[in-house]
Short mmCIF file of C-alpha atoms in Angstrom, two decimals:
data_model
loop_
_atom_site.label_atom_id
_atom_site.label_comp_id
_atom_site.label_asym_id
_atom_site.label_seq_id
_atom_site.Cartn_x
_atom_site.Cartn_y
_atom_site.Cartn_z
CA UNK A 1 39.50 -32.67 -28.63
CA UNK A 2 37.03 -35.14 -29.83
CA UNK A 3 35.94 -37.54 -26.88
CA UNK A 4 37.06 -41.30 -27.58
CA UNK A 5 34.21 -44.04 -26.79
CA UNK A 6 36.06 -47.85 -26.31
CA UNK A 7 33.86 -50.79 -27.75
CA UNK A 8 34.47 -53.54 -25.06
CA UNK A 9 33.28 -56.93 -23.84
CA UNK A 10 33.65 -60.57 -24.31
CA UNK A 11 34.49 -62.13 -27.22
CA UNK A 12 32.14 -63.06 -29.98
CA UNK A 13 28.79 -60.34 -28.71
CA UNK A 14 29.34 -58.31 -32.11
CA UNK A 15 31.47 -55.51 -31.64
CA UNK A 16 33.43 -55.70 -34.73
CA UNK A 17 30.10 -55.41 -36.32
CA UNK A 18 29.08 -52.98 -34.33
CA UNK A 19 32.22 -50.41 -35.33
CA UNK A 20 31.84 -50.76 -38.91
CA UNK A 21 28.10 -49.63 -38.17
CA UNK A 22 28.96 -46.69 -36.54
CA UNK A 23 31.83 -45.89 -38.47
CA UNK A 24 30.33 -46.61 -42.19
CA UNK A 25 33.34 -48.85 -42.50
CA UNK A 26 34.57 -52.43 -43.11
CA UNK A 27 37.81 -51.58 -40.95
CA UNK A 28 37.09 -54.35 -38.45
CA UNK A 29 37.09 -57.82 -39.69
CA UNK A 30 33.89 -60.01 -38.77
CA UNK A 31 33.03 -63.37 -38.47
CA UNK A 32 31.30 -65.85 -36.41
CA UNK A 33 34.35 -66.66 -34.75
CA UNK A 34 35.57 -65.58 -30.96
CA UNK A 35 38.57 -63.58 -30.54
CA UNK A 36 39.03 -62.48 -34.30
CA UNK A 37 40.15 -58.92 -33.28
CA UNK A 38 42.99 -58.73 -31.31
CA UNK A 39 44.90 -55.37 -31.76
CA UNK A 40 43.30 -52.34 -31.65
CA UNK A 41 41.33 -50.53 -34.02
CA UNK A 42 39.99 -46.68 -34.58
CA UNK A 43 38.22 -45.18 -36.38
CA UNK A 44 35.71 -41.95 -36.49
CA UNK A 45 31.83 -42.53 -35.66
CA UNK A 46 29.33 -40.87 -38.14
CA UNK A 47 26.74 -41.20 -35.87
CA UNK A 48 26.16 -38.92 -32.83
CA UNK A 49 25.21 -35.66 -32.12
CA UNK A 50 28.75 -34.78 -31.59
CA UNK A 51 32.55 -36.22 -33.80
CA UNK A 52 33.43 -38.62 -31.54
CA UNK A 53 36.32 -41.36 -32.29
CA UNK A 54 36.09 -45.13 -31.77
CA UNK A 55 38.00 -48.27 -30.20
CA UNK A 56 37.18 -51.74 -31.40
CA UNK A 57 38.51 -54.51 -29.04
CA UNK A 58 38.87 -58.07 -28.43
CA UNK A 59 37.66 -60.00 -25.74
CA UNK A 60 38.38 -59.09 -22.18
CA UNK A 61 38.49 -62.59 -20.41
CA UNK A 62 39.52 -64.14 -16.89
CA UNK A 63 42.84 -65.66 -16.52
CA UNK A 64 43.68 -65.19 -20.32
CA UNK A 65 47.09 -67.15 -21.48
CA UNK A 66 49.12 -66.77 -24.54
CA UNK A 67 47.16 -64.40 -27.26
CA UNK A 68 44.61 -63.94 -25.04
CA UNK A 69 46.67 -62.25 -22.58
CA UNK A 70 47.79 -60.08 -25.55
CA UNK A 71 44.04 -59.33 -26.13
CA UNK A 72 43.06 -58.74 -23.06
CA UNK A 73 45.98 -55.54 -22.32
CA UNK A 74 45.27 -54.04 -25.83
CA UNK A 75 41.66 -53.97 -24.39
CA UNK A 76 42.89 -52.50 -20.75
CA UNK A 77 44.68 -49.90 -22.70
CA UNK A 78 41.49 -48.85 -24.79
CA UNK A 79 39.60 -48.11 -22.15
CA UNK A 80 42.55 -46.25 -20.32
CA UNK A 81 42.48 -44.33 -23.60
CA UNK A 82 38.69 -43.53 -23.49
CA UNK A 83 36.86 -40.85 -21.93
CA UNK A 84 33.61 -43.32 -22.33
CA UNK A 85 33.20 -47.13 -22.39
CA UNK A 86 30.18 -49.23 -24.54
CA UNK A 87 29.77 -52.58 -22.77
CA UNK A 88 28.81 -54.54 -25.49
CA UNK A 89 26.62 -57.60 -24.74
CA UNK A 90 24.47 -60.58 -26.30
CA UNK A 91 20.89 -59.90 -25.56
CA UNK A 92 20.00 -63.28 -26.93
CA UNK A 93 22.54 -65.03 -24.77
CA UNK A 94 21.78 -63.30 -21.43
CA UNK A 95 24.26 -62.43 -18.69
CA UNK A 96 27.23 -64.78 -17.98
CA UNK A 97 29.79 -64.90 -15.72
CA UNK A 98 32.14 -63.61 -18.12
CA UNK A 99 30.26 -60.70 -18.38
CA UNK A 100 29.78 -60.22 -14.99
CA UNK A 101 33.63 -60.39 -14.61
CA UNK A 102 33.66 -57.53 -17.44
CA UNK A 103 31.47 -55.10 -15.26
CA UNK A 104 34.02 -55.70 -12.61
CA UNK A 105 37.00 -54.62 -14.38
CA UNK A 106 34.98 -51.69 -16.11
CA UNK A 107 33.73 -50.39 -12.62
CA UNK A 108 37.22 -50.16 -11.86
CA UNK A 109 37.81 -47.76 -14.62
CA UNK A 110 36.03 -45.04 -12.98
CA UNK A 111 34.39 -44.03 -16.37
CA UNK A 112 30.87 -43.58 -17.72
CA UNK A 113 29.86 -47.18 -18.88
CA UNK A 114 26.45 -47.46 -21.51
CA UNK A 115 25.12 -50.76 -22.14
CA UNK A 116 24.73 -52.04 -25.16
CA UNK A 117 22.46 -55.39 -25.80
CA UNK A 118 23.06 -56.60 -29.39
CA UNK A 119 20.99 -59.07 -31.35
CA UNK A 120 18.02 -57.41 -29.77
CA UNK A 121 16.28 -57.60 -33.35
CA UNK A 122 12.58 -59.34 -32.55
CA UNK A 123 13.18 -59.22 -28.90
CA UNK A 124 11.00 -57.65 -26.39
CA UNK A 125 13.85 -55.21 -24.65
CA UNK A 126 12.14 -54.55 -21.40
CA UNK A 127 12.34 -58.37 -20.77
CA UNK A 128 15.50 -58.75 -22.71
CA UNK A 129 17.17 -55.94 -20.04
CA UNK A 130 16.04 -57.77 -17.06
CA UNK A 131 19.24 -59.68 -16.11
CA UNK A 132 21.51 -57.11 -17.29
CA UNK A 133 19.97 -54.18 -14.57
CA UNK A 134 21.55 -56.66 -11.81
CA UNK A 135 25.23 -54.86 -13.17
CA UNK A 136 24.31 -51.76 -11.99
CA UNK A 137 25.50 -49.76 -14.44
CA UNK A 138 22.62 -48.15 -15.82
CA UNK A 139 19.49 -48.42 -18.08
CA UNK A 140 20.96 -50.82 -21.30
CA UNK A 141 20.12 -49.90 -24.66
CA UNK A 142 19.31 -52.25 -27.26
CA UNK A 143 20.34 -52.50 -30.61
CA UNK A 144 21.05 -54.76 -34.01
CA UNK A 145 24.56 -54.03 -35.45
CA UNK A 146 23.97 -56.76 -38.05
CA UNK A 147 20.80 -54.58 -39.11
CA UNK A 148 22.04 -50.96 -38.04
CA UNK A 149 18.57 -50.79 -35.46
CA UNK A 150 19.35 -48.55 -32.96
CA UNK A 151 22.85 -47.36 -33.28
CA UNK A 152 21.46 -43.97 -33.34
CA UNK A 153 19.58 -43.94 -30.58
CA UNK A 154 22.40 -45.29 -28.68
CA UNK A 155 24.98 -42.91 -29.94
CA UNK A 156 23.19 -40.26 -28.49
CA UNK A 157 22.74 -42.19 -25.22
CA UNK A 158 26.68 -42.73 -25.02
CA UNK A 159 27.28 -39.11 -25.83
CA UNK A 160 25.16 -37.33 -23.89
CA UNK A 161 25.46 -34.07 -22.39
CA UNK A 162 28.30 -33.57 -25.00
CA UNK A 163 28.64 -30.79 -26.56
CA UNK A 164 30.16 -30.28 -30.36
CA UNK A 165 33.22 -27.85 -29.96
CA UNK A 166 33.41 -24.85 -32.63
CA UNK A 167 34.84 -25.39 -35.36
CA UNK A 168 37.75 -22.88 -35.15
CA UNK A 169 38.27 -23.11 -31.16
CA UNK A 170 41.44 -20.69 -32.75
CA UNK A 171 41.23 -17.16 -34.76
CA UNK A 172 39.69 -18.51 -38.10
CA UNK A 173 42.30 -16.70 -39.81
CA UNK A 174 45.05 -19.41 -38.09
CA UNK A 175 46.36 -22.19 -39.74
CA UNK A 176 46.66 -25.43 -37.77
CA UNK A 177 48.69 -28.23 -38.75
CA UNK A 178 48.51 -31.27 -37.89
CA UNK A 179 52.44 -33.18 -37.78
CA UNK A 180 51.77 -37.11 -38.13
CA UNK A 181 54.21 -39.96 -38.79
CA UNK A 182 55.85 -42.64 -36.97
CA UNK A 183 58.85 -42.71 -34.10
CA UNK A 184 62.16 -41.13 -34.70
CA UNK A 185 61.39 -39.58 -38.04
CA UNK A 186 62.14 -36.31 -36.84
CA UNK A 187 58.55 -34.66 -36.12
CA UNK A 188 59.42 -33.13 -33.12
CA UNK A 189 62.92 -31.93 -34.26
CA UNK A 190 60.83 -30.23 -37.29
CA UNK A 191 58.31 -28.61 -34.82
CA UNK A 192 61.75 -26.67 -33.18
CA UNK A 193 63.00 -26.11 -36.62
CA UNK A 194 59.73 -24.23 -37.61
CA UNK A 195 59.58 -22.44 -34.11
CA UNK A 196 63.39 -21.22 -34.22
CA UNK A 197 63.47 -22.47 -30.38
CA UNK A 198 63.93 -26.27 -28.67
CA UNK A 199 60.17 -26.27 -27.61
CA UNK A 200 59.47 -29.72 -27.28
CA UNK A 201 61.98 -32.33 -26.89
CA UNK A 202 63.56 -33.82 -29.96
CA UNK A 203 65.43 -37.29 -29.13
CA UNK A 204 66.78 -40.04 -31.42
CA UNK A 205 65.32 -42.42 -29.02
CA UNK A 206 61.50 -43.35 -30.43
CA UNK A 207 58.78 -42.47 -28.58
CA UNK A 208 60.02 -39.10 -27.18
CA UNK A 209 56.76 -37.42 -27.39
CA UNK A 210 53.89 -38.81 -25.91
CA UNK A 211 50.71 -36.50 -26.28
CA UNK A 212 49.90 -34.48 -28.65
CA UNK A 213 51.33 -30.61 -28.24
CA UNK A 214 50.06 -27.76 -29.28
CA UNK A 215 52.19 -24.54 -29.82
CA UNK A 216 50.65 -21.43 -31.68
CA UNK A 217 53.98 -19.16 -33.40
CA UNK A 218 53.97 -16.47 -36.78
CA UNK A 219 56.20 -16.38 -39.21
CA UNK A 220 56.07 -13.90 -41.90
CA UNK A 221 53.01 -12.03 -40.48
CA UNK A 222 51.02 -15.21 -40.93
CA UNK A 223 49.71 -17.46 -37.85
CA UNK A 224 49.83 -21.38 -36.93
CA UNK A 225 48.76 -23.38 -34.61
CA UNK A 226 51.13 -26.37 -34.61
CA UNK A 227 50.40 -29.93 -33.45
CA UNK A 228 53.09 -31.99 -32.37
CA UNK A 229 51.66 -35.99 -32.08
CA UNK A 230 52.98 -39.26 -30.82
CA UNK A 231 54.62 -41.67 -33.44
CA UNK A 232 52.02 -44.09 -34.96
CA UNK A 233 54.00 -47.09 -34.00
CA UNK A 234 52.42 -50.76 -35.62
CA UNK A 235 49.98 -52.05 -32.70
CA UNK A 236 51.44 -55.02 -32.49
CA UNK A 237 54.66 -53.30 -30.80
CA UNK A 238 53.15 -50.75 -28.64
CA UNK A 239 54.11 -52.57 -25.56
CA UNK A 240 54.87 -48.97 -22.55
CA UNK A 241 51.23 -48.13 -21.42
CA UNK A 242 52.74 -44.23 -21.33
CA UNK A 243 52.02 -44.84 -25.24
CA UNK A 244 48.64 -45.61 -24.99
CA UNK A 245 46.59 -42.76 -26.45
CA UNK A 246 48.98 -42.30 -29.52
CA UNK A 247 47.08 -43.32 -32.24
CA UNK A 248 43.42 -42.05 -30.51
CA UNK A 249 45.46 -38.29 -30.25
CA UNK A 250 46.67 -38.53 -33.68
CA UNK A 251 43.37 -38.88 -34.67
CA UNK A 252 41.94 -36.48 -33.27
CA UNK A 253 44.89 -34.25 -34.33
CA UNK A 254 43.59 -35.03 -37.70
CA UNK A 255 40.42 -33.65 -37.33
CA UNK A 256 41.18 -30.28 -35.85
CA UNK A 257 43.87 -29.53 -38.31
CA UNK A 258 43.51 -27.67 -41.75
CA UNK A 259 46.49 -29.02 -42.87
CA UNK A 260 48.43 -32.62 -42.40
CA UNK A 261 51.92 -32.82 -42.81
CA UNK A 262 52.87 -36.46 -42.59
CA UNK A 263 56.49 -36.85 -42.11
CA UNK A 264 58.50 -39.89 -43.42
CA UNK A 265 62.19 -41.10 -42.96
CA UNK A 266 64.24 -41.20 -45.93
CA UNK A 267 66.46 -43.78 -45.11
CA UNK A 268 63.19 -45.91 -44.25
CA UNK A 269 60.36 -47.69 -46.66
CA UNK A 270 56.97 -46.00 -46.58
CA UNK A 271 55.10 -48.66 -44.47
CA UNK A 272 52.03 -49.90 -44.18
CA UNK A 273 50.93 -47.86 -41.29
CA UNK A 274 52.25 -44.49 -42.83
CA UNK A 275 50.02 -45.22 -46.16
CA UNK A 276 47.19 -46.22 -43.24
CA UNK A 277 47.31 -42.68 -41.35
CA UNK A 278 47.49 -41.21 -44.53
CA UNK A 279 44.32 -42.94 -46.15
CA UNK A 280 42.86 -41.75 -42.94
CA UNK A 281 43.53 -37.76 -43.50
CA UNK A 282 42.53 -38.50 -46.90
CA UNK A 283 39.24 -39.91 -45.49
CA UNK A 284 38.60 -36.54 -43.61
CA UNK A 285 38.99 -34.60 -46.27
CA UNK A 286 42.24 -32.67 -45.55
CA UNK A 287 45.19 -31.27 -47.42
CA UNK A 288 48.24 -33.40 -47.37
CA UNK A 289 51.38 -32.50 -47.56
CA UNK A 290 54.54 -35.05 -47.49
CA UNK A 291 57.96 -34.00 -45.57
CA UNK A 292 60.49 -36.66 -46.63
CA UNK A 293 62.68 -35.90 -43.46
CA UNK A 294 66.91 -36.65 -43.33
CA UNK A 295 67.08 -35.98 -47.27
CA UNK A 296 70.53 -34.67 -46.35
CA UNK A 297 71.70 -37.81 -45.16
CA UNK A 298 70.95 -39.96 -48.86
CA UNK A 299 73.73 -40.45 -51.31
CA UNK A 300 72.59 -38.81 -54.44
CA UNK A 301 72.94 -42.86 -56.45
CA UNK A 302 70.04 -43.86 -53.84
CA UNK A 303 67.84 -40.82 -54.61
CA UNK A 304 65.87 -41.33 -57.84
CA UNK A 305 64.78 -45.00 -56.12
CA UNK A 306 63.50 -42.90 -53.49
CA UNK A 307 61.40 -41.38 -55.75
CA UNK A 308 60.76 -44.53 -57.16
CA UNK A 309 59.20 -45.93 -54.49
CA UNK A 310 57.11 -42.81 -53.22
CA UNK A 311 55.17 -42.81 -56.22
CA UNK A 312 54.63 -46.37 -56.37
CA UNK A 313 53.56 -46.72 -52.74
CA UNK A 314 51.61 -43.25 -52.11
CA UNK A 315 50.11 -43.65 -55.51
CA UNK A 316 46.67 -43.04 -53.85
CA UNK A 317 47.27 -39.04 -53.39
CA UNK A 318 48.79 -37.37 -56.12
CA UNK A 319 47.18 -34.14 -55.61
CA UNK A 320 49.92 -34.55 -52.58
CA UNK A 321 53.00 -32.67 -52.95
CA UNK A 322 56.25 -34.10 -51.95
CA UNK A 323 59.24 -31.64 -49.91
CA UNK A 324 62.58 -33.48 -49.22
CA UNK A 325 63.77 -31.38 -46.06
CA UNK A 326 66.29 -31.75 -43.51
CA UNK A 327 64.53 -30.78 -40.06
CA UNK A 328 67.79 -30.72 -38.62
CA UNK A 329 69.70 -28.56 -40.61
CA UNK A 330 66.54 -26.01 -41.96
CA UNK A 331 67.32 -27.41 -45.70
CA UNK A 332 63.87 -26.89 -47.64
CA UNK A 333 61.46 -26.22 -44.52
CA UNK A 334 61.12 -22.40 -45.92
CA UNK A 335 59.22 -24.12 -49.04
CA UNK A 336 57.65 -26.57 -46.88
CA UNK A 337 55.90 -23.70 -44.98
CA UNK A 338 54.94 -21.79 -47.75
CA UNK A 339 53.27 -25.17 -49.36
CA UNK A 340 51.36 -25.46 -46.14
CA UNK A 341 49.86 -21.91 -46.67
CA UNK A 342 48.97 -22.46 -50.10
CA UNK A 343 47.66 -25.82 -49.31
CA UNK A 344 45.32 -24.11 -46.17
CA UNK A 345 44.05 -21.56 -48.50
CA UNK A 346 42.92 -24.03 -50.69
CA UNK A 347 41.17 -25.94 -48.66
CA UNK A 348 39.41 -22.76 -47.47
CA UNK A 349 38.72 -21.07 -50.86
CA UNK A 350 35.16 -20.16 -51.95
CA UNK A 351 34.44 -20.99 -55.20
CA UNK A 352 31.46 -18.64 -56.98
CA UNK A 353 28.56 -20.47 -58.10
CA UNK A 354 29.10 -18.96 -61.49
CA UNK A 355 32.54 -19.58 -62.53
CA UNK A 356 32.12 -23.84 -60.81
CA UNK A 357 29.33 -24.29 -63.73
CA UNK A 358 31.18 -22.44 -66.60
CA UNK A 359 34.02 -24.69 -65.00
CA UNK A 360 31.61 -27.62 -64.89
CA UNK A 361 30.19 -26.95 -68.59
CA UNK A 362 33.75 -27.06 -70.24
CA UNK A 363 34.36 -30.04 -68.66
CA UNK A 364 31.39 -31.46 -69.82
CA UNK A 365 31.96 -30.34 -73.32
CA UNK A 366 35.71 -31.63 -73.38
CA UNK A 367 34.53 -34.92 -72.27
CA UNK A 368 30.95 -35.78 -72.12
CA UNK A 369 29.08 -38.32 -69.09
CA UNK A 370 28.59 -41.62 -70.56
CA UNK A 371 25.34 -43.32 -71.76
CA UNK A 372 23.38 -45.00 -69.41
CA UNK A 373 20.54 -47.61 -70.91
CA UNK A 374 20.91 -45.35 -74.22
CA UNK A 375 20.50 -41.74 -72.48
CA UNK A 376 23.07 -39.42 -71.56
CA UNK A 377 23.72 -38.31 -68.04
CA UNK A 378 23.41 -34.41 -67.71
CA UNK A 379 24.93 -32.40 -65.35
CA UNK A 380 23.78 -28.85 -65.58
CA UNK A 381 25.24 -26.79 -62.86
CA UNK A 382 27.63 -26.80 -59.84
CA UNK A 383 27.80 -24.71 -56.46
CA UNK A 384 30.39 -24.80 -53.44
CA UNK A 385 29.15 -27.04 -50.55
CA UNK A 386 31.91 -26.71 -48.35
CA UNK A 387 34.95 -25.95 -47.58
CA UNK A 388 38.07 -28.02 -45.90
CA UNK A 389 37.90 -29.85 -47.82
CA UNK A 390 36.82 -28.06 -50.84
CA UNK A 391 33.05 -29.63 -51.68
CA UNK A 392 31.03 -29.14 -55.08
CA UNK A 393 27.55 -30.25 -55.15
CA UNK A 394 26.31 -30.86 -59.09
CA UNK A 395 22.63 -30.53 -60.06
CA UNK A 396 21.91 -32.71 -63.06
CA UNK A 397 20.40 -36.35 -64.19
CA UNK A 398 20.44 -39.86 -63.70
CA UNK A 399 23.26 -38.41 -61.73
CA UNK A 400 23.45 -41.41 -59.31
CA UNK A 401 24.61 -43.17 -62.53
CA UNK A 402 28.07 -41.24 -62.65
CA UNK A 403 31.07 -44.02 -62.75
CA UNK A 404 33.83 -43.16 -60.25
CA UNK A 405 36.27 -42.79 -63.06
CA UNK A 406 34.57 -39.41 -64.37
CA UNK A 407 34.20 -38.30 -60.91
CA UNK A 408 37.60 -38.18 -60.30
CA UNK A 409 37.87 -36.75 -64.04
CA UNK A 410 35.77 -33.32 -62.43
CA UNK A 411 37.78 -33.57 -59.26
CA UNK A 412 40.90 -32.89 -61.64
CA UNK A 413 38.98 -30.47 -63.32
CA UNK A 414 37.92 -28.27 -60.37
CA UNK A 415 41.54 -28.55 -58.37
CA UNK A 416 43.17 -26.97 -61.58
CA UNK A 417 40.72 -24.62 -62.31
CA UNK A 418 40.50 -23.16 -58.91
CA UNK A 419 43.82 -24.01 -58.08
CA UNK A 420 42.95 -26.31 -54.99
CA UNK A 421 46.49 -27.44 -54.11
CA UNK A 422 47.47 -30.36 -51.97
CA UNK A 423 43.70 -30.80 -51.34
CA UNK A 424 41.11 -33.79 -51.79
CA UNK A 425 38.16 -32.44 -53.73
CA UNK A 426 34.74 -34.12 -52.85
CA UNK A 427 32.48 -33.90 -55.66
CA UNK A 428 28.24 -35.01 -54.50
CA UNK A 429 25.68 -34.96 -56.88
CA UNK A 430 21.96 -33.98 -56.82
CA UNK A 431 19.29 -35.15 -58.92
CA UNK A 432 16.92 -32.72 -60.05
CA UNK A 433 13.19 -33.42 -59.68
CA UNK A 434 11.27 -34.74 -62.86
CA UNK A 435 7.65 -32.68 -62.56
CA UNK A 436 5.97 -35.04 -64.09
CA UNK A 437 7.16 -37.76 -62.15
CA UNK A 438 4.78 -36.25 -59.11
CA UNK A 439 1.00 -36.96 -59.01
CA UNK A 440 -1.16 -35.33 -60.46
CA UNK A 441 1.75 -34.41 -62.65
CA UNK A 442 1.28 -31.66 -65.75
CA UNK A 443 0.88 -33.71 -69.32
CA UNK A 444 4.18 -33.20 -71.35
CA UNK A 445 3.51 -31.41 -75.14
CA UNK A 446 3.09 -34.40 -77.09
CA UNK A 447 0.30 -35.75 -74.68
CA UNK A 448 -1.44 -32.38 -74.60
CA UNK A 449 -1.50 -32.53 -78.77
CA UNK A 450 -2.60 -35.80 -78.96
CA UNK A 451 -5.81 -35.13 -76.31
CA UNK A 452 -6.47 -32.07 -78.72
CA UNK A 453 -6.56 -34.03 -81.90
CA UNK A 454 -9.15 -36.63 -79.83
CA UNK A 455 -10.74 -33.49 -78.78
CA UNK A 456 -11.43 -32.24 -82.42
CA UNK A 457 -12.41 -35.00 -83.56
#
């Protein structure tokens, strides 16, 4: 699994700022204001030599009352959650007593702590460091989240002696599948379903399941390597510490899997933090496929509102197919587990160099790249970058020009020609070299006949 790093320290020393660094996101609200994150929030780090997944906190303070108590367990729980801890701190400031007060309760953790001195743009960091090598917790690094200085450097510091796991820690010919959603919509209870046998414990009482499971089974001569996670629950009412690494497992269930199954309740709404795990999966790249679980249970009047409201509210992956099962009863899991096949071999298909440009070239022809300051964009031919998800790198140019609308136009393109079902298709573009942009570059034909009528002359 990938290893889970905790952002912590007072309030207001620019962690928030700090996450969206390392993450290349604007998850985590920021402003100059203390205690503006309170819950929770994760995301994946694209820095590091190794995946690694991310907490951002709030503050951890002494004798906290009212939402600062609040704050101050949602932080305790992070860093029960994580196998590392960054102890974020204001170089500029120097140490306080509050921070000394954090160093206590971190010590207590028993966990690898890395220090972390923001603000440290224009400092000197030797003399910056001074105060904070009285904690004892090691040489501090120093970095500039508002300025991204240092964030690798310190990445590699926090991860050190890490290794990156293979890719396929499984057969690569098994299919692993992630099973996401929140409490009580019947993941578990689909798991046993798909096994033929009560393997892991199916309750109507939330929370049932509180790591993530893995079970390997066949069915039709096929393998899988199923994993069962905890319910997603809204932060805000995760209140038994046995729940703590939920949404940190599901994560990393995520990223191991080929294929996400996200599993709703069809007597519920699609929520916000069902469309949030989704976008997620979506952001890793993998195929998605939607169980709409208890089908069995709707009066057929209610259905087509059902419908209704799926497409409205999951709007943002229709390449996603839809299965209205009953987990409980086997109705429509056979189809559900033949989409997950076709949706893994998608993912995985290779895609010939020749047959993506003849691919790319109709599309081109069908609908040409728009004008950009009077010249066309031209995109001239495609290969396969990767697979799971399925990647296609295009040569052309003035490619950094494309608009988002036509990329998504090719995406469409290459998912029906190649048949890429249930999966995101990330298109990347490359723009060839212009030789006479380069010094001493060769003089193009009308230069050359123009120097040959001065010549003769």
């Amino acid at each position: 699994m990938l290893p889970v790093l905790a952002l912590v320290g007072r309030p207001n020393v620019g962690k928030s700022t700090l996450f969206n660094v390392l993450t290349g996101t604007r998850d985590a609200i920021v402003a100059d204001v203390p205690g503006l994150t309170r819950d929770r929030q994760y995301g994946f780090a694209r820095l590091g030599p190794v995946p690694s997944v991310l907490i951002d906190t709030g503050g951890l303070l002494e004798n906290p009352s009212g939402i600062e108590a609040q704050m101050r367990e949602q932080t305790e729980r992070a860093v029960q959650e994580a196998d590392r801890l960054l102890f974020v701190l204001d170089a500029r400031s120097g140490l306080t007593p509050q921070d000394r007060f954090v160093a206590g309760e971190l010590r207590k953790s028993g966990k690898p702590v890395t220090l972390v001195l923001n603000k440290a743009e224009g400092l000197d960091i030797e003399v910056a460091a001074a105060d904070f090598h009285t904690l004892g917790l090691g040489e501090p690094v120093g970095v500039s989240a508002s300025h991204g200085q240092g964030c690798e450097d310190l990445m590699a510091v926090a991860l050190q002696g890490l290794t990156s796991a293979p890719a396929e820690e499984s057969p690569p010919d098994v299919v692993r599948i992630a099973i996401i959603g929140r409490p009580n919509v019947g993941k578990s209870t689909l798991v046993n379903r798909l096994l033929g046998e009560e393997r892991v414990i199916a309750s109507d009482q939330p929370g049932t399941t509180r790591d993530s499971i893995l079970v390997p089974f066949e069915r039709e001569g096929r393998r899988f390597m199923l994993i069962d996670t905890a319910g997603m629950r809204r932060r805000a009412r995760v209140e038994d510490v046995v729940e703590r690494a939920s949404v940190a497992k599901t994560l990393q269930a995520i990223e191991e899997a080929h294929v996400v199954i996200l599993v709703l309740d069809a007597h519920d709404t699609v929520a916000e933090q069902d469309a949030s795990v989704l976008g997620i999966a979506l952001q890793r790249g993998r195929a998605l496929i939607i169980a709409v679980n208890k089908w069995d249970g709707i009066p057929a009047e209610q259905r087509e509102e059902i419908h209704r409201q799926l497409a409205l509210k999951l709007d943002f992956v229709p390449f996603a197919p839809l299965h209205f099962i009953s987990a409980r009863h086997g109705t429509g899991v056979g189809e559900l587990i033949r989409s997950t096949v076709r949706a893994y071999e998608a993912a995985m298909r290779e895609m010939p160099t020749r047959q993506l440009t003849k691919s790319l070239e109709r599309a081109v022809t069908a609908h040409q790249p728009p004008l950009v300051h009077g010249r066309r964009i031209k995109l001239r031919y495609a290969h396969q970058g990767g697979r799971n998800p399925p990647r296609v790198v295009i040569h052309g140019n003035q490619t950094s020009s494309v608009p988002a609308a036509y990329t998504r136009y090719l995406s469409n393109v290459f998912r029906k020609t190649f048949d890429l079902f249930a999966t995101p298709v990330v298109v990347e573009y490359r723009t060839d070299e212009n030789p006479y942009d380069r010094p001493g570059r060769a003089r193009k034909p009308a230069q050359n006949k123009r120097r040959a009528r001065r010549t003769r002359r």
